[in-house]
Amino acid sequence: DSGVTQTPKHLITATGQRVTLRCSPRSGDLSVYWYQQSLDQGLQFLIQYYNGEERAKGNILERFSAQQFPDLHSELNLSSLELGDSALYFCASSALDSSGNTIYFGEGSWLTVV
Amino acid sequence: AQSVSQHNHHVILSEAASLELGCNYSYGGTVNLFWYVQYPGQHLQLLLKYFSGDPLVKGIKGFEAEFIKSKFSFNLRKPSVQWSDTAEYFCAVIAGGGADGLTFGKGTHLIIQP
């Protein structure tokens, strides 16, 4: 158990819908990261938040957004869902910023868009 | 931006064979390097990491990796594999100040035959 908690574990929704994935980082970790894992794209970095502020941005679509709340939990919002958005979405956390710190991953949220 | 290349997408070995998985990264400055393992149906787990110091790092489950700066490489090794090592292995890098987050290679699917 990495200490990073993600909900829901599985989610099935229809195209055009919007979903929210939730992540609680390890106790004391200030940084939260979101990754998308799919068969064709592999593991793609989406976005990082550090103590409530956006820190780094990767290959995140405009239909997707995220935020980190004062209690340090984070949510990833996926809207206007398409079939190609079906993937495993990982949240990860680290104590401080990414450089020089180990990043621990949650168990992921399986999203299926039908 | 940094990138990571894993040379072998699929590797099949027999139990007790020696393992070496290749990983090369592209970034000329300071890097943090990681190997993660993903067992079937599970989340990413950290095997080992290199931040600085001794370029030969030892991780969990008998794995080790050697950072060779001149070759931009961080190959993973294990002298004698077990059936339970069957999994997906990901090399990852954080470059510089971590502005691009943790970048993963495409992964190597390792199958150990009993």
JSON list of C-alpha atoms in Angstrom, two decimals:
[
{"chain": "A", "resi": 1, "resn": "ASP", "atom": "CA", "xyz": [0.00, 0.00, 0.00]},
{"chain": "A", "resi": 2, "resn": "SER", "atom": "CA", "xyz": [1.58, 3.25, -1.19]},
{"chain": "A", "resi": 3, "resn": "GLY", "atom": "CA", "xyz": [-0.62, 5.49, 0.96]},
{"chain": "A", "resi": 4, "resn": "VAL", "atom": "CA", "xyz": [-2.10, 7.23, -2.08]},
{"chain": "A", "resi": 5, "resn": "THR", "atom": "CA", "xyz": [-5.85, 6.68, -2.28]},
{"chain": "A", "resi": 6, "resn": "GLN", "atom": "CA", "xyz": [-7.91, 6.99, -5.43]},
{"chain": "A", "resi": 7, "resn": "THR", "atom": "CA", "xyz": [-11.66, 6.78, -5.95]},
{"chain": "A", "resi": 8, "resn": "PRO", "atom": "CA", "xyz": [-13.52, 5.39, -7.71]},
{"chain": "A", "resi": 9, "resn": "LYS", "atom": "CA", "xyz": [-11.59, 2.27, -8.65]},
{"chain": "A", "resi": 10, "resn": "HIS", "atom": "CA", "xyz": [-13.80, 1.57, -11.65]},
{"chain": "A", "resi": 11, "resn": "LEU", "atom": "CA", "xyz": [-16.12, 3.82, -13.61]},
{"chain": "A", "resi": 12, "resn": "ILE", "atom": "CA", "xyz": [-18.20, 3.22, -16.72]},
{"chain": "A", "resi": 13, "resn": "THR", "atom": "CA", "xyz": [-19.81, 6.18, -18.41]},
{"chain": "A", "resi": 14, "resn": "ALA", "atom": "CA", "xyz": [-21.18, 7.25, -21.78]},
{"chain": "A", "resi": 15, "resn": "THR", "atom": "CA", "xyz": [-19.62, 9.48, -24.39]},
{"chain": "A", "resi": 16, "resn": "GLY", "atom": "CA", "xyz": [-20.25, 13.16, -23.84]},
{"chain": "A", "resi": 17, "resn": "GLN", "atom": "CA", "xyz": [-20.49, 12.77, -20.08]},
{"chain": "A", "resi": 18, "resn": "ARG", "atom": "CA", "xyz": [-18.33, 14.30, -17.36]},
{"chain": "A", "resi": 19, "resn": "VAL", "atom": "CA", "xyz": [-16.63, 12.47, -14.50]},
{"chain": "A", "resi": 20, "resn": "THR", "atom": "CA", "xyz": [-14.52, 13.43, -11.52]},
{"chain": "A", "resi": 21, "resn": "LEU", "atom": "CA", "xyz": [-11.69, 11.30, -10.19]},
{"chain": "A", "resi": 22, "resn": "ARG", "atom": "CA", "xyz": [-10.51, 11.87, -6.66]},
{"chain": "A", "resi": 23, "resn": "CYS", "atom": "CA", "xyz": [-7.10, 11.43, -5.08]},
{"chain": "A", "resi": 24, "resn": "SER", "atom": "CA", "xyz": [-5.83, 11.67, -1.51]},
{"chain": "A", "resi": 25, "resn": "PRO", "atom": "CA", "xyz": [-2.04, 11.93, -1.35]},
{"chain": "A", "resi": 26, "resn": "ARG", "atom": "CA", "xyz": [0.16, 10.26, 1.24]},
{"chain": "A", "resi": 27, "resn": "SER", "atom": "CA", "xyz": [0.03, 11.98, 4.59]},
{"chain": "A", "resi": 28, "resn": "GLY", "atom": "CA", "xyz": [2.26, 15.05, 4.49]},
{"chain": "A", "resi": 29, "resn": "ASP", "atom": "CA", "xyz": [2.90, 14.98, 0.73]},
{"chain": "A", "resi": 30, "resn": "LEU", "atom": "CA", "xyz": [2.46, 18.37, -0.91]},
{"chain": "A", "resi": 31, "resn": "SER", "atom": "CA", "xyz": [2.72, 17.37, -4.56]},
{"chain": "A", "resi": 32, "resn": "VAL", "atom": "CA", "xyz": [0.06, 15.52, -6.50]},
{"chain": "A", "resi": 33, "resn": "TYR", "atom": "CA", "xyz": [0.47, 14.20, -10.04]},
{"chain": "A", "resi": 34, "resn": "TRP", "atom": "CA", "xyz": [-2.00, 12.78, -12.53]},
{"chain": "A", "resi": 35, "resn": "TYR", "atom": "CA", "xyz": [-1.07, 10.23, -15.18]},
{"chain": "A", "resi": 36, "resn": "GLN", "atom": "CA", "xyz": [-3.03, 8.48, -17.89]},
{"chain": "A", "resi": 37, "resn": "GLN", "atom": "CA", "xyz": [-2.13, 4.93, -18.90]},
{"chain": "A", "resi": 38, "resn": "SER", "atom": "CA", "xyz": [-3.50, 3.48, -22.10]},
{"chain": "A", "resi": 39, "resn": "LEU", "atom": "CA", "xyz": [-2.38, 0.65, -24.35]},
{"chain": "A", "resi": 40, "resn": "ASP", "atom": "CA", "xyz": [-1.45, 2.86, -27.27]},
{"chain": "A", "resi": 41, "resn": "GLN", "atom": "CA", "xyz": [-0.02, 5.89, -25.45]},
{"chain": "A", "resi": 42, "resn": "GLY", "atom": "CA", "xyz": [1.64, 4.23, -22.47]},
{"chain": "A", "resi": 43, "resn": "LEU", "atom": "CA", "xyz": [2.03, 6.29, -19.30]},
{"chain": "A", "resi": 44, "resn": "GLN", "atom": "CA", "xyz": [1.40, 9.97, -20.02]},
{"chain": "A", "resi": 45, "resn": "PHE", "atom": "CA", "xyz": [2.00, 12.74, -17.51]},
{"chain": "A", "resi": 46, "resn": "LEU", "atom": "CA", "xyz": [-1.03, 15.01, -17.33]},
{"chain": "A", "resi": 47, "resn": "ILE", "atom": "CA", "xyz": [-0.49, 17.59, -14.62]},
{"chain": "A", "resi": 48, "resn": "GLN", "atom": "CA", "xyz": [1.17, 18.28, -11.27]},
{"chain": "A", "resi": 49, "resn": "TYR", "atom": "CA", "xyz": [0.01, 20.38, -8.35]},
{"chain": "A", "resi": 50, "resn": "TYR", "atom": "CA", "xyz": [2.18, 21.52, -5.49]},
{"chain": "A", "resi": 51, "resn": "ASN", "atom": "CA", "xyz": [0.56, 22.83, -2.33]},
{"chain": "A", "resi": 52, "resn": "GLY", "atom": "CA", "xyz": [-2.53, 23.95, -4.20]},
{"chain": "A", "resi": 53, "resn": "GLU", "atom": "CA", "xyz": [-0.82, 25.54, -7.18]},
{"chain": "A", "resi": 54, "resn": "GLU", "atom": "CA", "xyz": [-0.37, 24.13, -10.66]},
{"chain": "A", "resi": 55, "resn": "ARG", "atom": "CA", "xyz": [3.32, 23.21, -10.97]},
{"chain": "A", "resi": 56, "resn": "ALA", "atom": "CA", "xyz": [3.80, 21.39, -14.26]},
{"chain": "A", "resi": 57, "resn": "LYS", "atom": "CA", "xyz": [1.65, 20.54, -17.22]},
{"chain": "A", "resi": 58, "resn": "GLY", "atom": "CA", "xyz": [2.02, 17.62, -19.55]},
{"chain": "A", "resi": 59, "resn": "ASN", "atom": "CA", "xyz": [-0.19, 16.18, -22.25]},
{"chain": "A", "resi": 60, "resn": "ILE", "atom": "CA", "xyz": [-3.47, 17.20, -20.69]},
{"chain": "A", "resi": 61, "resn": "LEU", "atom": "CA", "xyz": [-6.39, 17.87, -23.02]},
{"chain": "A", "resi": 62, "resn": "GLU", "atom": "CA", "xyz": [-8.39, 21.09, -22.74]},
{"chain": "A", "resi": 63, "resn": "ARG", "atom": "CA", "xyz": [-11.45, 18.95, -21.89]},
{"chain": "A", "resi": 64, "resn": "PHE", "atom": "CA", "xyz": [-9.61, 17.84, -18.75]},
{"chain": "A", "resi": 65, "resn": "SER", "atom": "CA", "xyz": [-8.92, 19.95, -15.69]},
{"chain": "A", "resi": 66, "resn": "ALA", "atom": "CA", "xyz": [-7.62, 19.37, -12.21]},
{"chain": "A", "resi": 67, "resn": "GLN", "atom": "CA", "xyz": [-7.28, 21.14, -8.92]},
{"chain": "A", "resi": 68, "resn": "GLN", "atom": "CA", "xyz": [-5.74, 20.60, -5.52]},
{"chain": "A", "resi": 69, "resn": "PHE", "atom": "CA", "xyz": [-7.70, 21.66, -2.48]},
{"chain": "A", "resi": 70, "resn": "PRO", "atom": "CA", "xyz": [-6.48, 23.19, 0.81]},
{"chain": "A", "resi": 71, "resn": "ASP", "atom": "CA", "xyz": [-6.53, 19.75, 2.45]},
{"chain": "A", "resi": 72, "resn": "LEU", "atom": "CA", "xyz": [-4.19, 18.66, -0.39]},
{"chain": "A", "resi": 73, "resn": "HIS", "atom": "CA", "xyz": [-6.54, 16.17, -1.98]},
{"chain": "A", "resi": 74, "resn": "SER", "atom": "CA", "xyz": [-6.92, 16.53, -5.73]},
{"chain": "A", "resi": 75, "resn": "GLU", "atom": "CA", "xyz": [-9.61, 16.01, -8.33]},
{"chain": "A", "resi": 76, "resn": "LEU", "atom": "CA", "xyz": [-9.27, 15.36, -12.03]},
{"chain": "A", "resi": 77, "resn": "ASN", "atom": "CA", "xyz": [-12.28, 16.42, -14.06]},
{"chain": "A", "resi": 78, "resn": "LEU", "atom": "CA", "xyz": [-12.83, 14.82, -17.44]},
{"chain": "A", "resi": 79, "resn": "SER", "atom": "CA", "xyz": [-15.56, 16.30, -19.61]},
{"chain": "A", "resi": 80, "resn": "SER", "atom": "CA", "xyz": [-17.12, 15.69, -23.04]},
{"chain": "A", "resi": 81, "resn": "LEU", "atom": "CA", "xyz": [-15.79, 12.19, -22.77]},
{"chain": "A", "resi": 82, "resn": "GLU", "atom": "CA", "xyz": [-14.78, 10.27, -25.88]},
{"chain": "A", "resi": 83, "resn": "LEU", "atom": "CA", "xyz": [-14.18, 6.57, -26.41]},
{"chain": "A", "resi": 84, "resn": "GLY", "atom": "CA", "xyz": [-10.46, 7.27, -26.59]},
{"chain": "A", "resi": 85, "resn": "ASP", "atom": "CA", "xyz": [-10.47, 8.61, -23.05]},
{"chain": "A", "resi": 86, "resn": "SER", "atom": "CA", "xyz": [-10.92, 5.07, -21.75]},
{"chain": "A", "resi": 87, "resn": "ALA", "atom": "CA", "xyz": [-7.79, 4.43, -19.72]},
{"chain": "A", "resi": 88, "resn": "LEU", "atom": "CA", "xyz": [-6.34, 3.87, -16.30]},
{"chain": "A", "resi": 89, "resn": "TYR", "atom": "CA", "xyz": [-5.82, 7.17, -14.51]},
{"chain": "A", "resi": 90, "resn": "PHE", "atom": "CA", "xyz": [-3.15, 7.20, -11.84]},
{"chain": "A", "resi": 91, "resn": "CYS", "atom": "CA", "xyz": [-2.65, 9.72, -9.11]},
{"chain": "A", "resi": 92, "resn": "ALA", "atom": "CA", "xyz": [0.73, 9.98, -7.43]},
{"chain": "A", "resi": 93, "resn": "SER", "atom": "CA", "xyz": [2.23, 12.09, -4.68]},
{"chain": "A", "resi": 94, "resn": "SER", "atom": "CA", "xyz": [5.60, 13.16, -3.37]},
{"chain": "A", "resi": 95, "resn": "ALA", "atom": "CA", "xyz": [6.75, 15.00, -0.29]},
{"chain": "A", "resi": 96, "resn": "LEU", "atom": "CA", "xyz": [7.91, 18.14, -2.01]},
{"chain": "A", "resi": 97, "resn": "ASP", "atom": "CA", "xyz": [8.53, 18.93, -5.61]},
{"chain": "A", "resi": 98, "resn": "SER", "atom": "CA", "xyz": [9.35, 16.14, -8.02]},
{"chain": "A", "resi": 99, "resn": "SER", "atom": "CA", "xyz": [13.10, 16.74, -8.25]},
{"chain": "A", "resi": 100, "resn": "GLY", "atom": "CA", "xyz": [14.95, 14.79, -5.59]},
{"chain": "A", "resi": 101, "resn": "ASN", "atom": "CA", "xyz": [11.83, 13.15, -4.25]},
{"chain": "A", "resi": 102, "resn": "THR", "atom": "CA", "xyz": [10.29, 9.74, -4.72]},
{"chain": "A", "resi": 103, "resn": "ILE", "atom": "CA", "xyz": [6.87, 9.68, -6.34]},
{"chain": "A", "resi": 104, "resn": "TYR", "atom": "CA", "xyz": [4.40, 7.11, -5.01]},
{"chain": "A", "resi": 105, "resn": "PHE", "atom": "CA", "xyz": [1.46, 5.91, -7.06]},
{"chain": "A", "resi": 106, "resn": "GLY", "atom": "CA", "xyz": [-2.10, 5.05, -6.15]},
{"chain": "A", "resi": 107, "resn": "GLU", "atom": "CA", "xyz": [-3.93, 2.01, -7.48]},
{"chain": "A", "resi": 108, "resn": "GLY", "atom": "CA", "xyz": [-5.58, 3.93, -10.27]},
{"chain": "A", "resi": 109, "resn": "SER", "atom": "CA", "xyz": [-9.09, 4.61, -11.49]},
{"chain": "A", "resi": 110, "resn": "TRP", "atom": "CA", "xyz": [-10.24, 2.52, -14.43]},
{"chain": "A", "resi": 111, "resn": "LEU", "atom": "CA", "xyz": [-12.40, 4.65, -16.73]},
{"chain": "A", "resi": 112, "resn": "THR", "atom": "CA", "xyz": [-14.39, 3.00, -19.48]},
{"chain": "A", "resi": 113, "resn": "VAL", "atom": "CA", "xyz": [-16.27, 5.23, -21.89]},
{"chain": "A", "resi": 114, "resn": "VAL", "atom": "CA", "xyz": [-18.97, 3.46, -23.89]},
{"chain": "B", "resi": 1, "resn": "ALA", "atom": "CA", "xyz": [11.86, 18.06, -22.79]},
{"chain": "B", "resi": 2, "resn": "GLN", "atom": "CA", "xyz": [13.27, 14.81, -21.54]},
{"chain": "B", "resi": 3, "resn": "SER", "atom": "CA", "xyz": [12.45, 11.45, -23.05]},
{"chain": "B", "resi": 4, "resn": "VAL", "atom": "CA", "xyz": [13.04, 7.85, -22.04]},
{"chain": "B", "resi": 5, "resn": "SER", "atom": "CA", "xyz": [13.69, 4.92, -24.34]},
{"chain": "B", "resi": 6, "resn": "GLN", "atom": "CA", "xyz": [13.33, 1.29, -23.29]},
{"chain": "B", "resi": 7, "resn": "HIS", "atom": "CA", "xyz": [14.85, -0.99, -25.85]},
{"chain": "B", "resi": 8, "resn": "ASN", "atom": "CA", "xyz": [12.95, -4.18, -25.25]},
{"chain": "B", "resi": 9, "resn": "HIS", "atom": "CA", "xyz": [9.17, -4.15, -25.35]},
{"chain": "B", "resi": 10, "resn": "HIS", "atom": "CA", "xyz": [8.80, -7.86, -24.61]},
{"chain": "B", "resi": 11, "resn": "VAL", "atom": "CA", "xyz": [11.28, -10.15, -22.90]},
{"chain": "B", "resi": 12, "resn": "ILE", "atom": "CA", "xyz": [10.77, -13.84, -22.19]},
{"chain": "B", "resi": 13, "resn": "LEU", "atom": "CA", "xyz": [13.16, -15.65, -19.88]},
{"chain": "B", "resi": 14, "resn": "SER", "atom": "CA", "xyz": [13.31, -18.90, -18.01]},
{"chain": "B", "resi": 15, "resn": "GLU", "atom": "CA", "xyz": [13.52, -19.01, -14.24]},
{"chain": "B", "resi": 16, "resn": "ALA", "atom": "CA", "xyz": [17.05, -18.52, -12.87]},
{"chain": "B", "resi": 17, "resn": "ALA", "atom": "CA", "xyz": [18.17, -16.67, -16.00]},
{"chain": "B", "resi": 18, "resn": "SER", "atom": "CA", "xyz": [19.88, -13.32, -15.64]},
{"chain": "B", "resi": 19, "resn": "LEU", "atom": "CA", "xyz": [18.02, -10.18, -16.60]},
{"chain": "B", "resi": 20, "resn": "GLU", "atom": "CA", "xyz": [19.09, -6.87, -18.03]},
{"chain": "B", "resi": 21, "resn": "LEU", "atom": "CA", "xyz": [16.55, -4.32, -19.24]},
{"chain": "B", "resi": 22, "resn": "GLY", "atom": "CA", "xyz": [17.88, -1.34, -21.13]},
{"chain": "B", "resi": 23, "resn": "CYS", "atom": "CA", "xyz": [16.91, 2.26, -20.47]},
{"chain": "B", "resi": 24, "resn": "ASN", "atom": "CA", "xyz": [18.29, 5.42, -22.06]},
{"chain": "B", "resi": 25, "resn": "TYR", "atom": "CA", "xyz": [17.21, 8.97, -21.42]},
{"chain": "B", "resi": 26, "resn": "SER", "atom": "CA", "xyz": [17.75, 12.20, -23.28]},
{"chain": "B", "resi": 27, "resn": "TYR", "atom": "CA", "xyz": [18.68, 15.14, -21.10]},
{"chain": "B", "resi": 28, "resn": "GLY", "atom": "CA", "xyz": [22.06, 16.72, -20.62]},
{"chain": "B", "resi": 29, "resn": "GLY", "atom": "CA", "xyz": [21.71, 18.01, -17.09]},
{"chain": "B", "resi": 30, "resn": "THR", "atom": "CA", "xyz": [20.95, 16.64, -13.65]},
{"chain": "B", "resi": 31, "resn": "VAL", "atom": "CA", "xyz": [18.50, 13.75, -13.60]},
{"chain": "B", "resi": 32, "resn": "ASN", "atom": "CA", "xyz": [16.68, 11.60, -11.08]},
{"chain": "B", "resi": 33, "resn": "LEU", "atom": "CA", "xyz": [16.14, 8.08, -12.38]},
{"chain": "B", "resi": 34, "resn": "PHE", "atom": "CA", "xyz": [13.65, 5.42, -11.37]},
{"chain": "B", "resi": 35, "resn": "TRP", "atom": "CA", "xyz": [12.51, 1.93, -12.17]},
{"chain": "B", "resi": 36, "resn": "TYR", "atom": "CA", "xyz": [8.92, 1.06, -11.40]},
{"chain": "B", "resi": 37, "resn": "VAL", "atom": "CA", "xyz": [7.24, -2.34, -11.66]},
{"chain": "B", "resi": 38, "resn": "GLN", "atom": "CA", "xyz": [3.58, -3.00, -12.39]},
{"chain": "B", "resi": 39, "resn": "TYR", "atom": "CA", "xyz": [2.35, -6.51, -11.59]},
{"chain": "B", "resi": 40, "resn": "PRO", "atom": "CA", "xyz": [-0.74, -7.68, -13.48]},
{"chain": "B", "resi": 41, "resn": "GLY", "atom": "CA", "xyz": [-3.77, -5.70, -12.36]},
{"chain": "B", "resi": 42, "resn": "GLN", "atom": "CA", "xyz": [-1.82, -3.68, -9.83]},
{"chain": "B", "resi": 43, "resn": "HIS", "atom": "CA", "xyz": [-0.45, -0.18, -9.46]},
{"chain": "B", "resi": 44, "resn": "LEU", "atom": "CA", "xyz": [3.06, 1.06, -10.04]},
{"chain": "B", "resi": 45, "resn": "GLN", "atom": "CA", "xyz": [5.54, 0.18, -7.34]},
{"chain": "B", "resi": 46, "resn": "LEU", "atom": "CA", "xyz": [8.99, 1.69, -6.95]},
{"chain": "B", "resi": 47, "resn": "LEU", "atom": "CA", "xyz": [11.81, -0.81, -7.48]},
{"chain": "B", "resi": 48, "resn": "LEU", "atom": "CA", "xyz": [14.74, 1.55, -7.07]},
{"chain": "B", "resi": 49, "resn": "LYS", "atom": "CA", "xyz": [15.88, 5.11, -7.62]},
{"chain": "B", "resi": 50, "resn": "TYR", "atom": "CA", "xyz": [19.00, 7.13, -8.30]},
{"chain": "B", "resi": 51, "resn": "PHE", "atom": "CA", "xyz": [19.38, 10.71, -7.19]},
{"chain": "B", "resi": 52, "resn": "SER", "atom": "CA", "xyz": [23.12, 11.11, -6.68]},
{"chain": "B", "resi": 53, "resn": "GLY", "atom": "CA", "xyz": [26.19, 9.33, -5.30]},
{"chain": "B", "resi": 54, "resn": "ASP", "atom": "CA", "xyz": [27.03, 5.69, -5.98]},
{"chain": "B", "resi": 55, "resn": "PRO", "atom": "CA", "xyz": [25.89, 5.00, -9.56]},
{"chain": "B", "resi": 56, "resn": "LEU", "atom": "CA", "xyz": [25.12, 1.38, -8.68]},
{"chain": "B", "resi": 57, "resn": "VAL", "atom": "CA", "xyz": [21.86, 1.32, -6.79]},
{"chain": "B", "resi": 58, "resn": "LYS", "atom": "CA", "xyz": [20.17, -1.64, -5.18]},
{"chain": "B", "resi": 59, "resn": "GLY", "atom": "CA", "xyz": [16.44, -1.95, -4.92]},
{"chain": "B", "resi": 60, "resn": "ILE", "atom": "CA", "xyz": [13.83, -4.33, -3.64]},
{"chain": "B", "resi": 61, "resn": "LYS", "atom": "CA", "xyz": [13.42, -7.97, -4.66]},
{"chain": "B", "resi": 62, "resn": "GLY", "atom": "CA", "xyz": [17.08, -8.35, -5.67]},
{"chain": "B", "resi": 63, "resn": "PHE", "atom": "CA", "xyz": [17.03, -5.76, -8.45]},
{"chain": "B", "resi": 64, "resn": "GLU", "atom": "CA", "xyz": [19.82, -3.31, -9.10]},
{"chain": "B", "resi": 65, "resn": "ALA", "atom": "CA", "xyz": [20.55, -0.64, -11.69]},
{"chain": "B", "resi": 66, "resn": "GLU", "atom": "CA", "xyz": [23.63, 1.19, -12.83]},
{"chain": "B", "resi": 67, "resn": "PHE", "atom": "CA", "xyz": [23.65, 4.84, -13.85]},
{"chain": "B", "resi": 68, "resn": "ILE", "atom": "CA", "xyz": [26.21, 5.47, -16.59]},
{"chain": "B", "resi": 69, "resn": "LYS", "atom": "CA", "xyz": [26.18, 9.19, -17.22]},
{"chain": "B", "resi": 70, "resn": "SER", "atom": "CA", "xyz": [28.37, 9.04, -20.33]},
{"chain": "B", "resi": 71, "resn": "LYS", "atom": "CA", "xyz": [25.92, 6.66, -21.96]},
{"chain": "B", "resi": 72, "resn": "PHE", "atom": "CA", "xyz": [22.76, 8.34, -20.62]},
{"chain": "B", "resi": 73, "resn": "SER", "atom": "CA", "xyz": [21.74, 4.90, -19.43]},
{"chain": "B", "resi": 74, "resn": "PHE", "atom": "CA", "xyz": [20.14, 3.35, -16.36]},
{"chain": "B", "resi": 75, "resn": "ASN", "atom": "CA", "xyz": [19.86, -0.37, -17.04]},
{"chain": "B", "resi": 76, "resn": "LEU", "atom": "CA", "xyz": [18.00, -2.67, -14.68]},
{"chain": "B", "resi": 77, "resn": "ARG", "atom": "CA", "xyz": [19.56, -6.01, -13.71]},
{"chain": "B", "resi": 78, "resn": "LYS", "atom": "CA", "xyz": [18.77, -9.08, -11.69]},
{"chain": "B", "resi": 79, "resn": "PRO", "atom": "CA", "xyz": [21.14, -12.06, -11.54]},
{"chain": "B", "resi": 80, "resn": "SER", "atom": "CA", "xyz": [18.47, -14.75, -11.24]},
{"chain": "B", "resi": 81, "resn": "VAL", "atom": "CA", "xyz": [14.82, -14.12, -12.07]},
{"chain": "B", "resi": 82, "resn": "GLN", "atom": "CA", "xyz": [11.81, -15.86, -10.59]},
{"chain": "B", "resi": 83, "resn": "TRP", "atom": "CA", "xyz": [8.40, -16.63, -12.00]},
{"chain": "B", "resi": 84, "resn": "SER", "atom": "CA", "xyz": [6.98, -13.95, -9.68]},
{"chain": "B", "resi": 85, "resn": "ASP", "atom": "CA", "xyz": [9.01, -11.30, -11.53]},
{"chain": "B", "resi": 86, "resn": "THR", "atom": "CA", "xyz": [6.57, -11.50, -14.43]},
{"chain": "B", "resi": 87, "resn": "ALA", "atom": "CA", "xyz": [5.37, -7.91, -14.77]},
{"chain": "B", "resi": 88, "resn": "GLU", "atom": "CA", "xyz": [5.66, -4.67, -16.72]},
{"chain": "B", "resi": 89, "resn": "TYR", "atom": "CA", "xyz": [8.78, -2.65, -15.95]},
{"chain": "B", "resi": 90, "resn": "PHE", "atom": "CA", "xyz": [8.99, 1.10, -16.49]},
{"chain": "B", "resi": 91, "resn": "CYS", "atom": "CA", "xyz": [12.05, 3.30, -16.50]},
{"chain": "B", "resi": 92, "resn": "ALA", "atom": "CA", "xyz": [11.36, 6.94, -15.62]},
{"chain": "B", "resi": 93, "resn": "VAL", "atom": "CA", "xyz": [13.28, 10.19, -15.34]},
{"chain": "B", "resi": 94, "resn": "ILE", "atom": "CA", "xyz": [12.85, 13.58, -13.73]},
{"chain": "B", "resi": 95, "resn": "ALA", "atom": "CA", "xyz": [15.09, 16.11, -15.40]},
{"chain": "B", "resi": 96, "resn": "GLY", "atom": "CA", "xyz": [16.42, 19.35, -14.03]},
{"chain": "B", "resi": 97, "resn": "GLY", "atom": "CA", "xyz": [13.97, 21.05, -11.70]},
{"chain": "B", "resi": 98, "resn": "GLY", "atom": "CA", "xyz": [11.18, 18.65, -12.56]},
{"chain": "B", "resi": 99, "resn": "ALA", "atom": "CA", "xyz": [9.19, 21.09, -14.68]},
{"chain": "B", "resi": 100, "resn": "ASP", "atom": "CA", "xyz": [8.08, 18.28, -16.99]},
{"chain": "B", "resi": 101, "resn": "GLY", "atom": "CA", "xyz": [7.21, 15.90, -14.19]},
{"chain": "B", "resi": 102, "resn": "LEU", "atom": "CA", "xyz": [8.16, 12.23, -14.20]},
{"chain": "B", "resi": 103, "resn": "THR", "atom": "CA", "xyz": [8.57, 10.95, -17.77]},
{"chain": "B", "resi": 104, "resn": "PHE", "atom": "CA", "xyz": [8.14, 7.23, -18.37]},
{"chain": "B", "resi": 105, "resn": "GLY", "atom": "CA", "xyz": [9.44, 4.90, -21.02]},
{"chain": "B", "resi": 106, "resn": "LYS", "atom": "CA", "xyz": [6.99, 2.71, -22.94]},
{"chain": "B", "resi": 107, "resn": "GLY", "atom": "CA", "xyz": [7.64, -0.20, -20.60]},
{"chain": "B", "resi": 108, "resn": "THR", "atom": "CA", "xyz": [9.04, -3.70, -20.97]},
{"chain": "B", "resi": 109, "resn": "HIS", "atom": "CA", "xyz": [6.72, -6.65, -20.57]},
{"chain": "B", "resi": 110, "resn": "LEU", "atom": "CA", "xyz": [8.72, -9.38, -18.84]},
{"chain": "B", "resi": 111, "resn": "ILE", "atom": "CA", "xyz": [7.47, -12.96, -18.85]},
{"chain": "B", "resi": 112, "resn": "ILE", "atom": "CA", "xyz": [9.27, -15.57, -16.77]},
{"chain": "B", "resi": 113, "resn": "GLN", "atom": "CA", "xyz": [8.61, -19.14, -17.77]},
{"chain": "B", "resi": 114, "resn": "PRO", "atom": "CA", "xyz": [8.76, -21.74, -14.98]}
]
